[in-house]
Amino acid sequence: MARQLKPRRLSRIEARRLAILGQGLAGPRPDGVVGVATLLGRIQVDPTAVVDRAERLALWSRLGAYDREELRVALEEPPRRLFEYVGFLLPIDDLPLHRPVMARFPRQDYTRGQYVAAWLRDNASFRAYILDELRRRGPLLSRDLDDRAEVPWQTGGWNDGKNTGRMLELLWRGGEIAVTCRQGSQRVWDLFEHVFADADMERLPDEMVAIELMDRQLRASGFVASGWGSALDYSLPAREVGEDSLRADGIAVPVTIDCLPGDWLARADLLDALNQAWQPRTTLLSPFDPLISDRERTEALFDFRFKLEIYKPTAQREFGYYVMPILDGDRLIGRIDPVLDRKQNVLCLRAVYAEPDTPKEAAERVATAIGDLASWLGASSVELPEELPLAFEVLRSQVG
C-alpha cells in the first residue's frame, strides 16, 4: 500500500526548474553521451540536418562541445554503450527492459497490429530471405536486399510499396535484427544476436520492467500526472504496480502545481535539488528536444507557444523552418531560425525572436550560446539577420 503523503505545493518557477533539472539542462553537466542517455532514458533520432541531427543537438544542449566521435563509438564499437531502436538512442544497460516490448510485437489488440501480423504471415518467405541473407553475408544496407514481397505493403501512406524498408523496420521492432552502424544517414542491418552478442538478455518480470521504465520517465520529466504512460509509447503491463511501487518507496511523491490543475507526482531527489543552489545555464534547444516535446505543458510552464514548422509550407510558417528555442536559466526567452551553410562554413541566423519580457542582460549569455554552437559545428562565422529584436540588439557586437 502506497503511503499517503500530503502534496507539496510548487510554484510555476519551481515546476519549471524541476523539469529542467530532470532534463540535465541545469546543475552539473551529465557524464558524457552515455550519461545523457541514461539520464533521459531515450534520445530522439531525427535525420533533419539543417543545423545538425536532432540527437546530436540534444547532446550538445546538455554537454556543450562534446566530441561526435564519442557518440559513434558508444553506438558502434564493442563494448557498445548505446543502441538505436525505433527512432531513439537507448542505454545498452536498459536493453532487458525493452526486450519484452520487442517480444510482444506486433500487438494484435488494435487494427494496425493486426494488419502487420497478417502482412508478415503473407510474406513469410520474404522475411526468411532477409534473415538468411544477414546470416550468410553479414551486415547489409537495405539496397543490398531484393524486394521479394508476395503481398505489397498497402496502408494508404507514403510507405506503400516500400516493401524491403517495411520488412526491415518490422523485423527491427520485433527484435530479430538491429542497427549495427550507419553509413552516412543509412542504417546498416545485422541479426540481433550478432549486434548484441555480449549484451545482458535476462528476461525480467513485467513488474520490474514497469518499475524501472516508469522511474526513468519520472526522472526525465521531473514530474508527471498520476497514471502516466510507458516508455516508447507502448502499452506496458503492470503499470499500476510500477506506480504503486515508486510511491511506496518514496521515489514518486505527490505535488500540486500552481499553473497546472490536477494531481502530479515528482521525483523526490529532484525536489531535494530545488532546495540546493540553482545552477542555471543558457543554451539552444533542438525543435525535437524532449524539454519542449509536450507543447501544452511547455506553454503552461513557460508561457511559451512552440510548434514544429518543418512540415508546413513556407508561407504558413510563423517563425521558420528549424526553429531552436533559447533556454535561459528557468525561462524560454526567445528563438532563432538557423541554417548551417556548409559550403561557406557559416551559421546563418535567418531570424531571431525575443519573448515580450526578455531581460536585456540575457543577450550576452545568448550571444555566448550562439557562438558556442557555431564553434562546435565548425562554422568560422555567424551571419545575423538585418533586423534584431531590441532585447538582442547587442548580438551585433557579440556575435560574428
CSV table of C-alpha atoms in Angstrom, one decimal:
chain,number,residue,atom,x,y,z
A,1,MET,CA,0.0,0.0,0.0
A,2,ALA,CA,1.5,3.3,-1.0
A,3,ARG,CA,2.0,5.8,1.7
A,4,GLN,CA,-0.4,8.8,1.8
A,5,LEU,CA,1.6,12.0,1.8
A,6,LYS,CA,0.3,15.5,1.8
A,7,PRO,CA,1.1,17.0,-1.6
A,8,ARG,CA,3.8,19.6,-1.7
A,9,ARG,CA,2.7,22.8,-3.5
A,10,LEU,CA,5.0,24.0,-6.2
A,11,SER,CA,5.1,27.4,-7.8
A,12,ARG,CA,5.3,27.7,-11.6
A,13,ILE,CA,9.0,28.6,-11.3
A,14,GLU,CA,9.7,25.6,-9.1
A,15,ALA,CA,7.9,23.3,-11.6
A,16,ARG,CA,9.9,24.7,-14.4
A,17,ARG,CA,13.2,24.1,-12.6
A,18,LEU,CA,12.1,20.6,-11.7
A,19,ALA,CA,11.5,19.8,-15.4
A,20,ILE,CA,14.9,21.5,-16.4
A,21,LEU,CA,16.8,19.6,-13.7
A,22,GLY,CA,15.2,16.3,-14.9
A,23,GLN,CA,16.4,17.1,-18.4
A,24,GLY,CA,20.0,17.7,-17.4
A,25,LEU,CA,19.8,21.3,-18.5
A,26,ALA,CA,20.8,22.9,-15.2
A,27,GLY,CA,23.2,21.9,-12.4
A,28,PRO,CA,26.3,19.7,-13.0
A,29,ARG,CA,26.5,18.5,-16.6
A,30,PRO,CA,25.9,14.8,-17.3
A,31,ASP,CA,28.8,12.5,-17.7
A,32,GLY,CA,29.2,12.3,-21.5
A,33,VAL,CA,26.9,11.0,-24.1
A,34,VAL,CA,26.1,7.8,-22.2
A,35,GLY,CA,25.3,9.9,-19.2
A,36,VAL,CA,22.8,11.9,-21.1
A,37,ALA,CA,21.1,8.8,-22.5
A,38,THR,CA,21.0,7.3,-19.0
A,39,LEU,CA,19.5,10.5,-17.5
A,40,LEU,CA,16.9,10.9,-20.2
A,41,GLY,CA,16.2,7.3,-20.8
A,42,ARG,CA,16.0,7.8,-24.5
A,43,ILE,CA,17.2,10.4,-27.1
A,44,GLN,CA,15.1,11.0,-30.2
A,45,VAL,CA,16.7,10.4,-33.5
A,46,ASP,CA,15.9,12.6,-36.5
A,47,PRO,CA,17.9,13.0,-39.6
A,48,THR,CA,17.0,16.6,-40.4
A,49,ALA,CA,20.4,18.3,-40.5
A,50,VAL,CA,19.7,21.9,-41.3
A,51,VAL,CA,21.9,22.6,-38.3
A,52,ASP,CA,22.7,19.1,-37.2
A,53,ARG,CA,20.8,15.9,-36.4
A,54,ALA,CA,18.4,16.1,-33.5
A,55,GLU,CA,20.2,13.5,-31.4
A,56,ARG,CA,23.5,15.3,-31.7
A,57,LEU,CA,21.9,18.7,-30.8
A,58,ALA,CA,20.1,17.2,-27.8
A,59,LEU,CA,23.5,16.1,-26.5
A,60,TRP,CA,25.2,19.4,-27.3
A,61,SER,CA,22.4,21.3,-25.3
A,62,ARG,CA,23.4,19.3,-22.2
A,63,LEU,CA,27.1,18.7,-22.7
A,64,GLY,CA,28.4,21.7,-24.6
A,65,ALA,CA,31.1,21.0,-27.1
A,66,TYR,CA,31.4,17.2,-26.9
A,67,ASP,CA,33.2,15.1,-29.5
A,68,ARG,CA,30.9,13.5,-32.0
A,69,GLU,CA,33.2,10.5,-32.2
A,70,GLU,CA,32.2,9.7,-28.6
A,71,LEU,CA,28.7,9.1,-29.8
A,72,ARG,CA,29.8,6.9,-32.7
A,73,VAL,CA,32.0,4.8,-30.5
A,74,ALA,CA,29.2,4.3,-27.9
A,75,LEU,CA,26.9,3.1,-30.7
A,76,GLU,CA,29.1,1.1,-32.9
A,77,GLU,CA,32.3,-0.2,-31.1
A,78,PRO,CA,32.3,-3.0,-28.6
A,79,PRO,CA,31.5,-2.9,-25.8
A,80,ARG,CA,28.5,-0.9,-27.1
A,81,ARG,CA,27.1,1.5,-24.5
A,82,LEU,CA,24.1,2.7,-26.6
A,83,PHE,CA,21.8,1.2,-29.2
A,84,GLU,CA,19.3,2.6,-31.7
A,85,TYR,CA,15.8,1.3,-31.6
A,86,VAL,CA,12.6,2.7,-33.3
A,87,GLY,CA,13.7,6.3,-33.5
A,88,PHE,CA,15.6,6.6,-30.2
A,89,LEU,CA,19.0,6.1,-28.8
A,90,LEU,CA,18.9,4.0,-25.6
A,91,PRO,CA,21.4,2.8,-23.0
A,92,ILE,CA,22.6,-0.7,-23.6
A,93,ASP,CA,22.1,-1.4,-19.9
A,94,ASP,CA,18.4,-0.9,-20.5
A,95,LEU,CA,18.1,-3.5,-23.3
A,96,PRO,CA,16.5,-6.1,-21.0
A,97,LEU,CA,13.8,-3.5,-20.3
A,98,HIS,CA,12.9,-3.2,-24.0
A,99,ARG,CA,13.1,-6.9,-24.9
A,100,PRO,CA,9.6,-7.5,-23.6
A,101,VAL,CA,8.3,-4.8,-25.9
A,102,MET,CA,10.1,-6.5,-28.9
A,103,ALA,CA,8.7,-9.9,-27.9
A,104,ARG,CA,5.1,-8.6,-27.9
A,105,PHE,CA,5.4,-7.1,-31.4
A,106,PRO,CA,3.2,-6.9,-33.3
A,107,ARG,CA,0.4,-6.5,-30.7
A,108,GLN,CA,-2.9,-7.6,-32.3
A,109,ASP,CA,-5.3,-5.8,-30.0
A,110,TYR,CA,-5.6,-2.9,-32.4
A,111,THR,CA,-6.2,-2.7,-36.2
A,112,ARG,CA,-2.7,-1.7,-37.2
A,113,GLY,CA,-1.1,-4.5,-35.3
A,114,GLN,CA,-3.5,-7.0,-37.0
A,115,TYR,CA,-2.5,-5.7,-40.4
A,116,VAL,CA,1.2,-6.0,-39.6
A,117,ALA,CA,0.8,-9.6,-38.3
A,118,ALA,CA,-1.2,-10.6,-41.4
A,119,TRP,CA,1.4,-8.9,-43.7
A,120,LEU,CA,4.3,-10.8,-42.0
A,121,ARG,CA,2.4,-14.1,-42.4
A,122,ASP,CA,1.7,-13.4,-46.1
A,123,ASN,CA,5.4,-12.6,-46.6
A,124,ALA,CA,7.0,-15.3,-44.5
A,125,SER,CA,9.3,-16.3,-47.4
A,126,PHE,CA,10.4,-12.7,-47.8
A,127,ARG,CA,11.2,-12.5,-44.1
A,128,ALA,CA,13.1,-15.7,-44.2
A,129,TYR,CA,15.1,-14.5,-47.2
A,130,ILE,CA,16.2,-11.3,-45.4
A,131,LEU,CA,17.2,-13.2,-42.2
A,132,ASP,CA,19.1,-15.8,-44.3
A,133,GLU,CA,21.0,-13.0,-46.2
A,134,LEU,CA,22.1,-11.3,-43.0
A,135,ARG,CA,23.1,-14.7,-41.5
A,136,ARG,CA,25.1,-15.6,-44.7
A,137,ARG,CA,26.5,-12.2,-45.8
A,138,GLY,CA,26.7,-10.2,-42.6
A,139,PRO,CA,25.8,-6.5,-42.2
A,140,LEU,CA,23.8,-5.1,-45.1
A,141,LEU,CA,22.2,-1.9,-46.3
A,142,SER,CA,18.6,-2.0,-47.4
A,143,ARG,CA,19.7,-1.5,-51.0
A,144,ASP,CA,21.7,-4.8,-50.7
A,145,LEU,CA,18.5,-6.8,-50.4
A,146,ASP,CA,15.9,-7.7,-53.1
A,147,ASP,CA,12.2,-6.9,-52.8
A,148,ARG,CA,10.7,-10.4,-52.7
A,149,ALA,CA,7.4,-9.4,-51.1
A,150,GLU,CA,4.5,-11.6,-52.3
A,151,VAL,CA,1.9,-9.1,-50.9
A,152,PRO,CA,2.9,-5.4,-51.2
A,153,TRP,CA,2.6,-3.1,-48.2
A,154,GLN,CA,-0.6,-1.0,-48.7
A,155,THR,CA,-1.9,1.2,-45.9
A,156,GLY,CA,-2.6,4.4,-47.8
A,157,GLY,CA,0.6,6.1,-46.5
A,158,TRP,CA,3.9,7.2,-48.1
A,159,ASN,CA,5.4,3.7,-47.3
A,160,ASP,CA,3.1,2.0,-49.7
A,161,GLY,CA,5.2,-0.3,-52.0
A,162,LYS,CA,8.4,0.2,-50.0
A,163,ASN,CA,8.4,-3.4,-49.1
A,164,THR,CA,12.0,-4.0,-48.2
A,165,GLY,CA,12.1,-1.0,-45.9
A,166,ARG,CA,8.9,-2.0,-44.2
A,167,MET,CA,10.1,-5.6,-43.6
A,168,LEU,CA,13.4,-4.3,-42.1
A,169,GLU,CA,11.5,-1.9,-39.9
A,170,LEU,CA,9.2,-4.6,-38.6
A,171,LEU,CA,12.0,-7.1,-38.0
A,172,TRP,CA,13.7,-4.4,-36.1
A,173,ARG,CA,10.7,-3.7,-34.0
A,174,GLY,CA,10.4,-7.4,-33.2
A,175,GLY,CA,14.0,-7.7,-32.1
A,176,GLU,CA,15.1,-10.0,-34.9
A,177,ILE,CA,17.5,-7.6,-36.5
A,178,ALA,CA,19.3,-4.4,-35.2
A,179,VAL,CA,21.2,-1.4,-36.5
A,180,THR,CA,24.9,-2.2,-36.2
A,181,CYS,CA,26.2,1.1,-37.5
A,182,ARG,CA,25.4,3.8,-40.1
A,183,GLN,CA,26.9,4.7,-43.4
A,184,GLY,CA,26.2,8.4,-43.6
A,185,SER,CA,22.5,8.5,-42.8
A,186,GLN,CA,21.9,4.9,-44.0
A,187,ARG,CA,21.3,2.2,-41.4
A,188,VAL,CA,23.4,-0.9,-41.7
A,189,TRP,CA,21.5,-4.0,-40.5
A,190,ASP,CA,22.5,-7.3,-38.9
A,191,LEU,CA,21.0,-10.1,-36.9
A,192,PHE,CA,20.1,-9.1,-33.4
A,193,GLU,CA,22.2,-11.8,-31.9
A,194,HIS,CA,25.2,-10.6,-33.8
A,195,VAL,CA,24.9,-7.0,-32.8
A,196,PHE,CA,24.2,-7.7,-29.1
A,197,ALA,CA,26.2,-10.9,-28.6
A,198,ASP,CA,27.6,-9.7,-25.3
A,199,ALA,CA,24.6,-7.9,-24.0
A,200,ASP,CA,22.6,-8.9,-21.0
A,201,MET,CA,19.5,-10.7,-22.2
A,202,GLU,CA,18.0,-11.6,-18.8
A,203,ARG,CA,14.2,-11.9,-19.1
A,204,LEU,CA,12.7,-9.6,-16.4
A,205,PRO,CA,9.3,-9.9,-14.9
A,206,ASP,CA,6.7,-7.3,-16.1
A,207,GLU,CA,6.6,-5.7,-12.7
A,208,MET,CA,10.3,-5.0,-12.7
A,209,VAL,CA,10.2,-3.6,-16.2
A,210,ALA,CA,7.3,-1.4,-15.3
A,211,ILE,CA,9.1,0.0,-12.2
A,212,GLU,CA,12.3,0.6,-14.0
A,213,LEU,CA,10.9,2.2,-17.1
A,214,MET,CA,8.5,4.4,-15.2
A,215,ASP,CA,11.2,5.5,-12.8
A,216,ARG,CA,13.2,6.7,-15.9
A,217,GLN,CA,10.3,8.5,-17.2
A,218,LEU,CA,9.7,10.2,-13.9
A,219,ARG,CA,13.3,11.2,-13.6
A,220,ALA,CA,13.5,12.7,-17.1
A,221,SER,CA,10.2,14.6,-16.8
A,222,GLY,CA,10.7,16.0,-13.3
A,223,PHE,CA,7.0,15.5,-12.6
A,224,VAL,CA,4.2,13.5,-14.3
A,225,ALA,CA,0.5,13.1,-14.0
A,226,SER,CA,-0.7,10.2,-11.8
A,227,GLY,CA,-1.2,7.1,-14.0
A,228,TRP,CA,1.4,8.2,-16.6
A,229,GLY,CA,2.2,6.1,-19.6
A,230,SER,CA,5.0,3.8,-20.7
A,231,ALA,CA,8.3,4.2,-22.4
A,232,LEU,CA,8.5,4.3,-26.2
A,233,ASP,CA,4.7,4.8,-26.3
A,234,TYR,CA,4.0,1.1,-26.0
A,235,SER,CA,1.4,-0.5,-23.7
A,236,LEU,CA,3.2,-1.5,-20.5
A,237,PRO,CA,1.9,-4.4,-18.4
A,238,ALA,CA,1.9,-3.9,-14.6
A,239,ARG,CA,1.8,-0.1,-15.0
A,240,GLU,CA,-0.3,0.3,-11.8
A,241,VAL,CA,2.2,-1.9,-9.9
A,242,GLY,CA,5.0,0.3,-11.1
A,243,GLU,CA,3.4,3.5,-9.9
A,244,ASP,CA,2.4,1.9,-6.5
A,245,SER,CA,6.0,0.7,-6.0
A,246,LEU,CA,7.5,4.1,-6.8
A,247,ARG,CA,5.1,5.8,-4.4
A,248,ALA,CA,5.6,3.2,-1.6
A,249,ASP,CA,9.4,3.6,-1.9
A,250,GLY,CA,9.2,7.4,-1.6
A,251,ILE,CA,10.6,7.9,-5.1
A,252,ALA,CA,7.4,9.4,-6.5
A,253,VAL,CA,5.9,11.9,-4.2
A,254,PRO,CA,2.7,13.9,-4.7
A,255,VAL,CA,2.8,17.6,-5.6
A,256,THR,CA,0.4,20.2,-6.8
A,257,ILE,CA,1.5,22.9,-9.3
A,258,ASP,CA,0.1,26.5,-9.4
A,259,CYS,CA,-0.2,26.6,-13.2
A,260,LEU,CA,-1.3,23.1,-13.8
A,261,PRO,CA,-4.6,21.7,-12.4
A,262,GLY,CA,-4.8,18.1,-11.2
A,263,ASP,CA,-2.6,15.8,-9.2
A,264,TRP,CA,1.0,15.3,-10.0
A,265,LEU,CA,3.9,13.1,-8.9
A,266,ALA,CA,7.5,14.3,-8.7
A,267,ARG,CA,10.8,12.5,-8.1
A,268,ALA,CA,11.9,13.1,-4.6
A,269,ASP,CA,15.6,13.6,-5.3
A,270,LEU,CA,14.8,16.4,-7.8
A,271,LEU,CA,12.6,18.1,-5.2
A,272,ASP,CA,15.6,18.0,-2.8
A,273,ALA,CA,17.8,19.5,-5.6
A,274,LEU,CA,15.4,22.5,-5.7
A,275,ASN,CA,16.5,23.4,-2.2
A,276,GLN,CA,20.1,23.5,-3.2
A,277,ALA,CA,21.9,26.3,-5.1
A,278,TRP,CA,20.2,26.8,-8.5
A,279,GLN,CA,22.9,26.4,-11.2
A,280,PRO,CA,21.3,27.7,-14.4
A,281,ARG,CA,22.6,27.6,-17.9
A,282,THR,CA,21.8,29.3,-21.2
A,283,THR,CA,21.6,27.1,-24.3
A,284,LEU,CA,19.7,26.5,-27.5
A,285,LEU,CA,17.3,23.6,-28.0
A,286,SER,CA,16.6,21.4,-31.0
A,287,PRO,CA,13.0,21.7,-32.1
A,288,PHE,CA,12.8,17.9,-31.2
A,289,ASP,CA,14.2,18.5,-27.7
A,290,PRO,CA,12.3,16.5,-25.0
A,291,LEU,CA,12.0,19.5,-22.7
A,292,ILE,CA,9.6,21.0,-25.2
A,293,SER,CA,8.1,17.9,-26.8
A,294,ASP,CA,4.8,18.3,-24.9
A,295,ARG,CA,3.6,21.5,-26.4
A,296,GLU,CA,0.7,22.1,-23.9
A,297,ARG,CA,3.0,21.5,-20.9
A,298,THR,CA,5.6,23.8,-22.4
A,299,GLU,CA,3.0,26.6,-22.8
A,300,ALA,CA,1.6,26.1,-19.4
A,301,LEU,CA,5.0,26.0,-17.6
A,302,PHE,CA,7.0,28.6,-19.7
A,303,ASP,CA,4.2,30.7,-21.3
A,304,PHE,CA,6.0,29.8,-24.5
A,305,ARG,CA,4.0,28.6,-27.5
A,306,PHE,CA,6.0,26.3,-29.7
A,307,LYS,CA,5.1,24.3,-32.8
A,308,LEU,CA,7.2,22.3,-35.2
A,309,GLU,CA,7.0,24.1,-38.6
A,310,ILE,CA,9.3,21.9,-40.6
A,311,TYR,CA,6.3,20.2,-42.4
A,312,LYS,CA,4.4,23.4,-43.1
A,313,PRO,CA,4.6,25.3,-46.4
A,314,THR,CA,6.9,28.3,-46.2
A,315,ALA,CA,4.1,30.8,-46.4
A,316,GLN,CA,2.4,29.2,-43.3
A,317,ARG,CA,5.4,29.3,-41.0
A,318,GLU,CA,5.3,31.8,-38.2
A,319,PHE,CA,8.9,31.7,-37.1
A,320,GLY,CA,10.8,29.5,-39.6
A,321,TYR,CA,11.9,26.0,-40.7
A,322,TYR,CA,14.2,24.7,-38.0
A,323,VAL,CA,13.5,27.0,-35.1
A,324,MET,CA,15.6,26.5,-31.9
A,325,PRO,CA,14.2,27.9,-28.6
A,326,ILE,CA,16.5,29.7,-26.3
A,327,LEU,CA,16.6,28.4,-22.7
A,328,ASP,CA,18.0,31.0,-20.2
A,329,GLY,CA,18.0,29.6,-16.7
A,330,ASP,CA,14.4,28.6,-16.0
A,331,ARG,CA,12.9,30.5,-18.9
A,332,LEU,CA,12.4,30.2,-22.6
A,333,ILE,CA,13.2,33.7,-23.7
A,334,GLY,CA,13.2,33.6,-27.5
A,335,ARG,CA,14.1,31.5,-30.6
A,336,ILE,CA,16.4,31.5,-33.6
A,337,ASP,CA,15.9,30.2,-37.1
A,338,PRO,CA,19.3,28.9,-38.1
A,339,VAL,CA,20.8,27.1,-41.0
A,340,LEU,CA,24.4,25.9,-41.3
A,341,ASP,CA,25.9,26.8,-44.7
A,342,ARG,CA,28.4,24.1,-45.1
A,343,LYS,CA,29.9,25.4,-48.3
A,344,GLN,CA,30.6,28.8,-46.9
A,345,ASN,CA,31.2,27.5,-43.4
A,346,VAL,CA,28.8,30.0,-41.9
A,347,LEU,CA,26.0,29.6,-39.3
A,348,CYS,CA,23.3,31.8,-40.8
A,349,LEU,CA,20.5,33.1,-38.4
A,350,ARG,CA,17.7,33.9,-40.7
A,351,ALA,CA,15.7,35.3,-37.9
A,352,VAL,CA,16.0,36.0,-34.1
A,353,TYR,CA,12.9,36.4,-31.9
A,354,ALA,CA,12.6,37.5,-28.3
A,355,GLU,CA,9.7,37.0,-25.9
A,356,PRO,CA,8.0,40.2,-24.8
A,357,ASP,CA,9.6,40.2,-21.3
A,358,THR,CA,13.1,39.0,-22.2
A,359,PRO,CA,15.6,40.8,-20.0
A,360,LYS,CA,18.3,42.7,-21.8
A,361,GLU,CA,21.0,41.3,-19.6
A,362,ALA,CA,20.3,37.8,-21.1
A,363,ALA,CA,21.6,38.9,-24.5
A,364,GLU,CA,25.3,38.4,-23.7
A,365,ARG,CA,24.5,34.9,-22.4
A,366,VAL,CA,22.6,34.2,-25.6
A,367,ALA,CA,25.5,35.5,-27.7
A,368,THR,CA,27.8,33.1,-25.9
A,369,ALA,CA,25.5,30.2,-26.6
A,370,ILE,CA,25.2,31.0,-30.3
A,371,GLY,CA,29.0,31.4,-30.5
A,372,ASP,CA,29.5,28.0,-28.8
A,373,LEU,CA,27.1,26.3,-31.2
A,374,ALA,CA,28.8,27.8,-34.2
A,375,SER,CA,32.2,26.7,-32.9
A,376,TRP,CA,31.0,23.2,-32.2
A,377,LEU,CA,29.5,23.0,-35.7
A,378,GLY,CA,32.8,24.1,-37.1
A,379,ALA,CA,31.5,27.4,-38.5
A,380,SER,CA,34.0,30.1,-39.0
A,381,SER,CA,31.4,32.9,-38.5
A,382,VAL,CA,27.8,33.7,-37.7
A,383,GLU,CA,25.6,35.7,-40.0
A,384,LEU,CA,22.9,37.7,-38.3
A,385,PRO,CA,19.6,38.9,-39.9
A,386,GLU,CA,19.1,42.5,-40.8
A,387,GLU,CA,16.6,43.0,-38.0
A,388,LEU,CA,17.0,42.0,-34.4
A,389,PRO,CA,14.6,42.5,-31.5
A,390,LEU,CA,15.6,45.3,-29.1
A,391,ALA,CA,16.4,42.8,-26.3
A,392,PHE,CA,19.0,41.1,-28.5
A,393,GLU,CA,20.5,44.1,-30.3
A,394,VAL,CA,23.8,43.5,-28.5
A,395,LEU,CA,24.3,40.4,-30.6
A,396,ARG,CA,25.7,42.6,-33.3
A,397,SER,CA,28.7,43.4,-31.2
A,398,GLN,CA,29.0,40.0,-29.6
A,399,VAL,CA,28.5,37.5,-32.4
A,400,GLY,CA,30.3,37.5,-35.7
